[in-house]
Amino acid sequence: MASDRKPANTGFKQQRLKAWQPILTPKTVLPTFFIVGIIFAPLGGLLLYASNSVNEIQIDYTYCDQRPPSPVDNQGQNPIFADIPADVITSSFSNSDLNARWARVAKQLPREYDPTQTKRIWNCLIQFNLPVNLKPPVFMYYRLTNFYQNHRRYVKSFDANQLKGEAVSAAAIKAGNCKPMDVADDKIIYPCGLIANSLFNDTFFNPILLNSPGSDAQNETYQFSEKGIAWPSDKEKYGKTKYTIDQIRPPLDWADRYPNGTYTSDFPPPDLAEDERFQVWMRTAGLPDFRKLWGKNEKDTMKMGQYQVEIQYLFPVTKYGGTKSLVISTVSFLGGKNSFLGWAYITVGVICVVIGCLFTLRHLYKPRKLGDHTYLSWNNNGQNGGRNN
């Protein structure tokens, strides 16, 4: 019986496969350290050079609704510009004189569909000097900090079939992962879930080049498009909904965008298959500090000069201790600006070279003979008076 359970007499089952175990000697280890260092350090320098070649400006406008001076009139118009604190501006231009200023202006929340509501908000006006021409492609991002899209409950809070366009029943939505944003007022929330409900709702208007030289118009607008900002694989996940208007309602935090917080024939639910900014938001970030693409221009050069960007200020970040920023950036052949990878390669290369030098000096000063039996543990114990019994 025991013989039946005996493994076959093969090299694999009897553990007789040929093997090779390298012997780590100074002649093999020391060159390895130097080779890794010589390769990694220049490669890190190349990555760092590519990162530094990216032109970028980042302006934190979190407190743009509070810090700029109040407009001179009671209606909140005629804004007064003030210098933006240097600690909320980050740029990678050789000329750091951006002359960045901001102001706030009171605007009525766009509600042409519901004129009886008169909610007013602050719009943020940001002016900055662009010291160089930005060659296409040029990208506009928004950046959020301390926003944990990677929370387990948040990440899974959506219904894939609903996003695809299927008319998922209320019972199925309630049984899914969209709670507590699943059903309200006996209507299905579309799109359901926490991710959709917390959609970034600040609006960036296209930058305006003030007093553009060589142009017939006094000001010149630089156009950013939302077409093509979502990953092709993400676009396949969305479709036009098959729900009827009377079956669904907007997410609770979208209520201000629709009359009385409901969809109507004049203001129907969004076509998620075409709303690429929504698709970008739904791809959750893995870290609490992240940026997401708002628009891009792949054809036109963004001319140097003084620009003004108007931002509809709605997304509340101070409630959870976060910040929000406007980012305008170019790319290199390796992608966007990210110096971490370059410095990581340089650090590893330098460490390997330093360790290689130290081990080389140690080997030259006090070499150790390969296979010296005096270093065996029992020989050392014998030299110290024998083993303890």
Short mmCIF file of C-alpha atoms in Angstrom, two decimals:
data_model
loop_
_atom_site.label_atom_id
_atom_site.label_comp_id
_atom_site.label_asym_id
_atom_site.label_seq_id
_atom_site.Cartn_x
_atom_site.Cartn_y
_atom_site.Cartn_z
CA MET A 1 0.00 0.00 0.00
CA ALA A 2 2.83 2.36 0.88
CA SER A 3 4.53 1.66 -2.44
CA ASP A 4 1.42 2.87 -4.29
CA ARG A 5 1.80 6.31 -2.71
CA LYS A 6 5.48 6.59 -3.52
CA PRO A 7 6.17 9.42 -6.01
CA ALA A 8 7.48 8.46 -9.42
CA ASN A 9 11.22 8.10 -9.71
CA THR A 10 11.77 11.28 -11.71
CA GLY A 11 14.17 14.14 -11.21
CA PHE A 12 11.33 16.58 -10.50
CA LYS A 13 9.34 14.48 -8.02
CA GLN A 14 12.42 13.16 -6.28
CA GLN A 15 13.98 16.64 -6.12
CA ARG A 16 17.05 15.73 -8.11
CA LEU A 17 16.88 18.57 -10.64
CA LYS A 18 20.16 20.16 -11.52
CA ALA A 19 20.68 23.49 -9.80
CA TRP A 20 23.27 26.19 -9.66
CA GLN A 21 23.84 28.42 -6.66
CA PRO A 22 26.14 31.36 -7.32
CA ILE A 23 28.95 31.96 -4.90
CA LEU A 24 29.04 35.61 -3.88
CA THR A 25 32.65 36.68 -4.07
CA PRO A 26 34.18 40.17 -4.20
CA LYS A 27 34.96 39.62 -7.89
CA THR A 28 31.25 39.20 -8.68
CA VAL A 29 29.55 41.40 -6.09
CA LEU A 30 31.65 44.55 -6.39
CA PRO A 31 31.31 44.91 -10.19
CA THR A 32 27.56 44.36 -9.82
CA PHE A 33 27.26 47.34 -7.46
CA PHE A 34 29.21 49.57 -9.83
CA ILE A 35 27.32 48.40 -12.92
CA VAL A 36 23.94 49.07 -11.27
CA GLY A 37 25.13 52.49 -10.10
CA ILE A 38 26.57 53.43 -13.50
CA ILE A 39 23.31 52.46 -15.22
CA PHE A 40 20.79 53.85 -12.72
CA ALA A 41 22.36 57.24 -12.04
CA PRO A 42 22.47 58.44 -15.69
CA LEU A 43 19.03 56.96 -16.32
CA GLY A 44 17.70 58.89 -13.33
CA GLY A 45 19.32 62.03 -14.68
CA LEU A 46 17.55 61.48 -18.01
CA LEU A 47 14.20 61.03 -16.25
CA LEU A 48 14.81 64.15 -14.18
CA TYR A 49 15.74 66.15 -17.28
CA ALA A 50 12.55 65.03 -19.01
CA SER A 51 10.51 66.02 -15.96
CA ASN A 52 12.16 69.43 -15.73
CA SER A 53 11.48 70.09 -19.41
CA VAL A 54 7.76 70.13 -18.66
CA ASN A 55 6.36 73.65 -18.28
CA GLU A 56 3.69 73.83 -15.61
CA ILE A 57 1.85 76.30 -13.43
CA GLN A 58 -0.25 75.28 -10.43
CA ILE A 59 -2.36 77.75 -8.44
CA ASP A 60 -4.19 76.75 -5.26
CA TYR A 61 -7.49 78.68 -5.29
CA THR A 62 -9.05 77.06 -2.20
CA TYR A 63 -9.59 80.40 -0.45
CA CYS A 64 -10.37 82.48 -3.50
CA ASP A 65 -13.89 82.97 -2.16
CA GLN A 66 -12.56 84.56 1.07
CA ARG A 67 -9.12 86.15 0.78
CA PRO A 68 -9.42 88.51 -2.22
CA PRO A 69 -10.94 91.93 -1.44
CA SER A 70 -14.70 92.26 -1.68
CA PRO A 71 -16.03 93.90 -4.85
CA VAL A 72 -16.66 97.62 -4.59
CA ASP A 73 -20.39 97.50 -5.31
CA ASN A 74 -23.23 95.82 -3.48
CA GLN A 75 -23.99 93.52 -6.39
CA GLY A 76 -20.60 91.85 -6.12
CA GLN A 77 -19.36 93.08 -9.49
CA ASN A 78 -16.32 95.25 -10.37
CA PRO A 79 -13.81 92.91 -8.70
CA ILE A 80 -10.66 94.15 -7.00
CA PHE A 81 -7.56 92.09 -7.78
CA ALA A 82 -4.94 91.27 -5.16
CA ASP A 83 -1.65 89.40 -5.33
CA ILE A 84 -1.89 85.65 -4.80
CA PRO A 85 0.34 84.46 -1.91
CA ALA A 86 3.52 82.88 -3.21
CA ASP A 87 3.05 79.77 -1.06
CA VAL A 88 0.01 78.65 -3.08
CA ILE A 89 1.73 78.96 -6.48
CA THR A 90 3.99 76.32 -8.01
CA SER A 91 5.63 76.72 -11.41
CA SER A 92 8.50 75.27 -13.40
CA PHE A 93 9.37 78.25 -15.58
CA SER A 94 12.85 79.76 -15.68
CA ASN A 95 11.17 83.13 -15.17
CA SER A 96 9.30 82.87 -11.89
CA ASP A 97 7.68 86.32 -12.14
CA LEU A 98 4.13 85.17 -12.82
CA ASN A 99 2.47 88.33 -11.49
CA ALA A 100 -0.41 86.13 -10.31
CA ARG A 101 -3.47 87.90 -8.94
CA TRP A 102 -6.95 86.87 -7.94
CA ALA A 103 -10.34 88.42 -7.32
CA ARG A 104 -13.83 87.27 -6.53
CA VAL A 105 -17.06 88.27 -8.18
CA ALA A 106 -20.61 87.40 -7.13
CA LYS A 107 -22.59 85.47 -9.71
CA GLN A 108 -26.02 83.92 -9.72
CA LEU A 109 -25.83 80.18 -10.06
CA PRO A 110 -26.86 79.41 -13.65
CA ARG A 111 -30.54 78.60 -13.24
CA GLU A 112 -32.19 79.81 -16.37
CA TYR A 113 -34.31 76.70 -15.99
CA ASP A 114 -35.53 77.80 -12.54
CA PRO A 115 -35.60 81.62 -12.34
CA THR A 116 -37.45 81.64 -9.02
CA GLN A 117 -34.31 80.50 -7.22
CA THR A 118 -31.77 83.22 -6.55
CA LYS A 119 -28.81 81.46 -4.99
CA ARG A 120 -25.61 83.45 -5.48
CA ILE A 121 -22.07 82.14 -5.41
CA TRP A 122 -18.56 83.53 -5.72
CA ASN A 123 -16.74 83.12 -8.97
CA CYS A 124 -12.96 83.19 -8.79
CA LEU A 125 -10.95 85.27 -11.27
CA ILE A 126 -7.28 84.32 -11.59
CA GLN A 127 -4.78 86.31 -13.63
CA PHE A 128 -1.24 85.14 -14.27
CA ASN A 129 1.62 85.89 -16.62
CA LEU A 130 2.72 83.06 -18.89
CA PRO A 131 6.44 83.76 -19.50
CA VAL A 132 6.91 81.32 -22.41
CA ASN A 133 4.94 79.84 -25.27
CA LEU A 134 3.49 76.44 -24.42
CA LYS A 135 3.65 74.13 -27.41
CA PRO A 136 0.82 71.64 -27.88
CA PRO A 137 -0.39 69.45 -26.44
CA VAL A 138 -1.37 71.62 -23.47
CA PHE A 139 -3.45 70.18 -20.63
CA MET A 140 -5.65 71.71 -17.95
CA TYR A 141 -6.14 69.76 -14.72
CA TYR A 142 -7.82 70.24 -11.39
CA ARG A 143 -5.93 68.98 -8.35
CA LEU A 144 -7.49 67.89 -5.05
CA THR A 145 -5.75 67.04 -1.79
CA ASN A 146 -6.91 65.01 1.20
CA PHE A 147 -9.76 63.50 -0.83
CA TYR A 148 -9.79 59.74 -0.26
CA GLN A 149 -11.31 58.28 -3.40
CA ASN A 150 -9.57 55.03 -2.48
CA HIS A 151 -11.85 54.36 0.51
CA ARG A 152 -13.23 50.82 0.17
CA ARG A 153 -16.86 51.83 0.47
CA TYR A 154 -16.43 54.78 -1.89
CA VAL A 155 -14.57 52.84 -4.59
CA LYS A 156 -17.33 50.26 -5.07
CA SER A 157 -20.25 52.71 -4.74
CA PHE A 158 -21.67 52.54 -8.27
CA ASP A 159 -23.72 50.25 -10.48
CA ALA A 160 -21.90 49.18 -13.64
CA ASN A 161 -25.07 48.10 -15.47
CA GLN A 162 -26.76 51.41 -14.75
CA LEU A 163 -23.73 53.33 -16.06
CA LYS A 164 -23.80 51.16 -19.18
CA GLY A 165 -27.32 52.43 -19.86
CA GLU A 166 -29.44 49.59 -18.54
CA ALA A 167 -32.69 50.45 -16.74
CA VAL A 168 -31.77 48.68 -13.51
CA SER A 169 -34.74 48.19 -11.19
CA ALA A 170 -35.06 49.96 -7.84
CA ALA A 171 -34.86 46.62 -6.03
CA ALA A 172 -31.58 45.77 -7.75
CA ILE A 173 -30.18 49.22 -7.00
CA LYS A 174 -31.12 48.89 -3.31
CA ALA A 175 -29.48 45.47 -3.16
CA GLY A 176 -26.29 46.78 -4.75
CA ASN A 177 -23.43 48.98 -3.57
CA CYS A 178 -24.94 52.44 -4.16
CA LYS A 179 -26.22 53.01 -0.61
CA PRO A 180 -27.01 55.56 0.67
CA MET A 181 -27.28 57.19 -2.78
CA ASP A 182 -29.59 54.57 -4.29
CA VAL A 183 -33.23 55.68 -4.09
CA ALA A 184 -34.78 58.97 -2.95
CA ASP A 185 -38.38 60.22 -3.07
CA ASP A 186 -39.42 56.81 -4.48
CA LYS A 187 -37.22 57.42 -7.53
CA ILE A 188 -33.98 55.77 -8.57
CA ILE A 189 -30.98 58.04 -8.29
CA TYR A 190 -29.24 58.26 -11.65
CA PRO A 191 -26.32 57.89 -11.66
CA CYS A 192 -26.34 56.24 -8.24
CA GLY A 193 -23.54 55.90 -5.72
CA LEU A 194 -21.13 58.04 -3.74
CA ILE A 195 -18.65 58.57 -6.58
CA ALA A 196 -21.21 60.14 -8.89
CA ASN A 197 -22.82 62.13 -6.07
CA SER A 198 -19.49 63.77 -5.18
CA LEU A 199 -18.67 64.75 -8.77
CA PHE A 200 -16.26 67.69 -8.96
CA ASN A 201 -18.56 70.54 -9.95
CA ASP A 202 -16.30 73.58 -10.20
CA THR A 203 -16.32 74.92 -13.75
CA PHE A 204 -13.18 76.23 -15.45
CA PHE A 205 -13.81 78.68 -18.25
CA ASN A 206 -11.26 78.81 -21.04
CA PRO A 207 -8.25 81.07 -20.36
CA ILE A 208 -8.39 84.49 -22.00
CA LEU A 209 -5.20 86.15 -23.25
CA LEU A 210 -5.68 89.80 -22.30
CA ASN A 211 -4.74 92.39 -24.94
CA SER A 212 -3.32 89.77 -27.29
CA PRO A 213 -0.53 91.32 -29.41
CA GLY A 214 -0.92 90.96 -33.17
CA SER A 215 -4.59 90.09 -32.89
CA ASP A 216 -7.57 92.04 -34.20
CA ALA A 217 -9.56 91.11 -31.11
CA GLN A 218 -8.73 92.81 -27.85
CA ASN A 219 -8.71 89.47 -26.03
CA GLU A 220 -8.02 85.98 -27.32
CA THR A 221 -9.48 82.81 -25.85
CA TYR A 222 -7.42 79.63 -25.66
CA GLN A 223 -9.73 76.67 -26.17
CA PHE A 224 -9.56 73.52 -24.07
CA SER A 225 -11.70 70.57 -25.20
CA GLU A 226 -13.05 67.71 -23.12
CA LYS A 227 -13.06 65.37 -26.11
CA GLY A 228 -10.52 62.61 -25.76
CA ILE A 229 -9.65 63.20 -22.09
CA ALA A 230 -11.07 59.86 -20.90
CA TRP A 231 -9.37 56.52 -21.47
CA PRO A 232 -10.87 54.57 -24.40
CA SER A 233 -11.35 51.59 -22.09
CA ASP A 234 -13.37 53.81 -19.73
CA LYS A 235 -15.62 55.15 -22.48
CA GLU A 236 -16.76 51.61 -23.23
CA LYS A 237 -18.27 51.37 -19.74
CA TYR A 238 -20.90 54.07 -20.34
CA GLY A 239 -24.03 54.32 -22.44
CA LYS A 240 -27.13 56.44 -22.86
CA THR A 241 -29.70 55.52 -20.23
CA LYS A 242 -32.87 53.60 -21.02
CA TYR A 243 -34.70 55.02 -18.01
CA THR A 244 -37.68 57.30 -18.55
CA ILE A 245 -37.58 60.69 -16.84
CA ASP A 246 -40.33 59.81 -14.36
CA GLN A 247 -38.30 56.82 -13.06
CA ILE A 248 -35.19 58.67 -11.96
CA ARG A 249 -33.91 61.75 -10.18
CA PRO A 250 -30.47 63.42 -10.00
CA PRO A 251 -28.00 62.63 -7.19
CA LEU A 252 -28.69 64.74 -4.11
CA ASP A 253 -25.61 66.93 -4.58
CA TRP A 254 -26.66 67.65 -8.18
CA ALA A 255 -29.99 69.16 -7.14
CA ASP A 256 -28.94 72.76 -7.87
CA ARG A 257 -28.35 71.88 -11.51
CA TYR A 258 -31.96 70.87 -12.18
CA PRO A 259 -35.38 72.46 -11.56
CA ASN A 260 -36.55 71.45 -8.10
CA GLY A 261 -33.92 68.70 -8.13
CA THR A 262 -35.66 66.68 -10.87
CA TYR A 263 -35.04 65.72 -14.48
CA THR A 264 -37.36 67.27 -17.07
CA SER A 265 -37.75 67.08 -20.83
CA ASP A 266 -36.00 70.44 -21.10
CA PHE A 267 -33.27 69.34 -18.69
CA PRO A 268 -32.89 65.60 -19.23
CA PRO A 269 -30.42 63.30 -17.48
CA PRO A 270 -26.84 63.51 -18.74
CA ASP A 271 -25.63 61.32 -21.57
CA LEU A 272 -22.85 59.54 -19.69
CA ALA A 273 -21.49 58.05 -22.92
CA GLU A 274 -20.51 61.57 -24.02
CA ASP A 275 -19.69 63.16 -20.66
CA GLU A 276 -15.95 62.51 -20.53
CA ARG A 277 -15.38 64.70 -17.47
CA PHE A 278 -17.77 62.45 -15.59
CA GLN A 279 -15.90 59.41 -16.88
CA VAL A 280 -12.58 60.87 -15.71
CA TRP A 281 -14.03 61.48 -12.24
CA MET A 282 -15.39 57.94 -12.00
CA ARG A 283 -11.88 56.49 -12.43
CA THR A 284 -11.01 56.71 -8.75
CA ALA A 285 -7.55 57.81 -7.64
CA GLY A 286 -5.34 55.56 -5.56
CA LEU A 287 -3.92 58.34 -3.36
CA PRO A 288 -5.60 61.20 -1.45
CA ASP A 289 -3.71 63.87 -3.43
CA PHE A 290 -4.42 63.63 -7.15
CA ARG A 291 -5.10 65.58 -10.30
CA LYS A 292 -7.66 64.86 -13.00
CA LEU A 293 -7.78 66.07 -16.57
CA TRP A 294 -10.27 68.82 -17.32
CA GLY A 295 -9.41 69.61 -20.94
CA LYS A 296 -6.68 69.59 -23.54
CA ASN A 297 -5.57 71.39 -26.69
CA GLU A 298 -3.52 69.33 -29.12
CA LYS A 299 -3.25 71.85 -31.96
CA ASP A 300 -2.63 75.42 -30.79
CA THR A 301 0.31 77.01 -29.03
CA MET A 302 -0.60 78.79 -25.81
CA LYS A 303 1.05 82.15 -26.38
CA MET A 304 3.02 83.92 -23.71
CA GLY A 305 1.23 86.83 -22.06
CA GLN A 306 -1.22 87.76 -19.32
CA TYR A 307 -4.11 85.31 -18.96
CA GLN A 308 -7.33 85.35 -16.99
CA VAL A 309 -9.24 82.23 -15.94
CA GLU A 310 -12.70 82.38 -14.40
CA ILE A 311 -13.71 79.55 -12.09
CA GLN A 312 -17.23 78.83 -10.90
CA TYR A 313 -16.56 78.12 -7.21
CA LEU A 314 -18.81 75.29 -5.99
CA PHE A 315 -16.86 72.23 -4.82
CA PRO A 316 -16.48 72.39 -1.00
CA VAL A 317 -12.98 71.27 0.03
CA THR A 318 -12.49 73.16 3.30
CA LYS A 319 -15.17 71.04 4.99
CA TYR A 320 -12.86 68.03 4.94
CA GLY A 321 -9.55 69.89 5.21
CA GLY A 322 -8.59 69.62 1.55
CA THR A 323 -7.43 72.01 -1.15
CA LYS A 324 -8.15 72.48 -4.84
CA SER A 325 -5.86 73.84 -7.52
CA LEU A 326 -5.83 74.83 -11.17
CA VAL A 327 -3.00 73.24 -13.17
CA ILE A 328 -1.91 74.06 -16.73
CA SER A 329 0.87 71.84 -18.03
CA THR A 330 2.67 70.42 -21.03
CA VAL A 331 4.20 66.94 -21.34
CA SER A 332 7.55 65.41 -22.22
CA PHE A 333 8.32 62.20 -24.10
CA LEU A 334 7.88 60.40 -20.75
CA GLY A 335 4.59 62.05 -19.80
CA GLY A 336 3.76 64.75 -17.26
CA LYS A 337 5.92 66.37 -14.63
CA ASN A 338 7.09 63.86 -12.01
CA SER A 339 10.56 64.22 -10.55
CA PHE A 340 10.17 61.39 -8.02
CA LEU A 341 11.10 58.61 -10.45
CA GLY A 342 14.24 60.42 -11.59
CA TRP A 343 15.42 61.10 -8.05
CA ALA A 344 14.64 57.50 -7.08
CA TYR A 345 16.89 56.15 -9.84
CA ILE A 346 19.65 58.62 -8.97
CA THR A 347 19.43 57.71 -5.27
CA VAL A 348 19.67 53.98 -5.98
CA GLY A 349 22.60 54.54 -8.33
CA VAL A 350 24.50 56.68 -5.82
CA ILE A 351 23.86 54.21 -2.98
CA CYS A 352 25.15 51.31 -5.10
CA VAL A 353 28.32 53.20 -6.05
CA VAL A 354 28.97 54.25 -2.44
CA ILE A 355 28.44 50.70 -1.16
CA GLY A 356 30.68 49.39 -3.92
CA CYS A 357 33.45 51.83 -2.95
CA LEU A 358 33.18 50.94 0.76
CA PHE A 359 33.27 47.21 0.09
CA THR A 360 36.20 47.66 -2.30
CA LEU A 361 38.20 49.53 0.34
CA ARG A 362 37.30 46.88 2.91
CA HIS A 363 38.42 44.12 0.56
CA LEU A 364 41.72 45.85 -0.25
CA TYR A 365 42.44 46.72 3.38
CA LYS A 366 41.54 43.37 4.92
CA PRO A 367 40.83 40.74 2.28
CA ARG A 368 39.15 37.50 3.22
CA LYS A 369 40.32 34.25 1.70
CA LEU A 370 37.57 32.28 0.01
CA GLY A 371 36.81 29.06 1.87
CA ASP A 372 38.82 29.94 4.97
CA HIS A 373 37.82 27.35 7.60
CA THR A 374 38.80 29.61 10.48
CA TYR A 375 35.56 31.56 9.97
CA LEU A 376 33.40 28.51 10.65
CA SER A 377 31.31 28.82 13.79
CA TRP A 378 32.69 25.74 15.53
CA ASN A 379 36.24 26.89 14.89
CA ASN A 380 35.43 30.27 16.42
CA ASN A 381 33.87 28.56 19.43
CA GLY A 382 36.96 26.42 19.80
CA GLN A 383 39.18 29.47 19.81
CA ASN A 384 37.02 30.98 22.54
CA GLY A 385 37.37 27.99 24.87
CA GLY A 386 35.13 25.42 23.22
CA ARG A 387 31.40 24.95 23.17
CA ASN A 388 29.26 25.46 26.21
CA ASN A 389 27.94 22.16 27.48
#
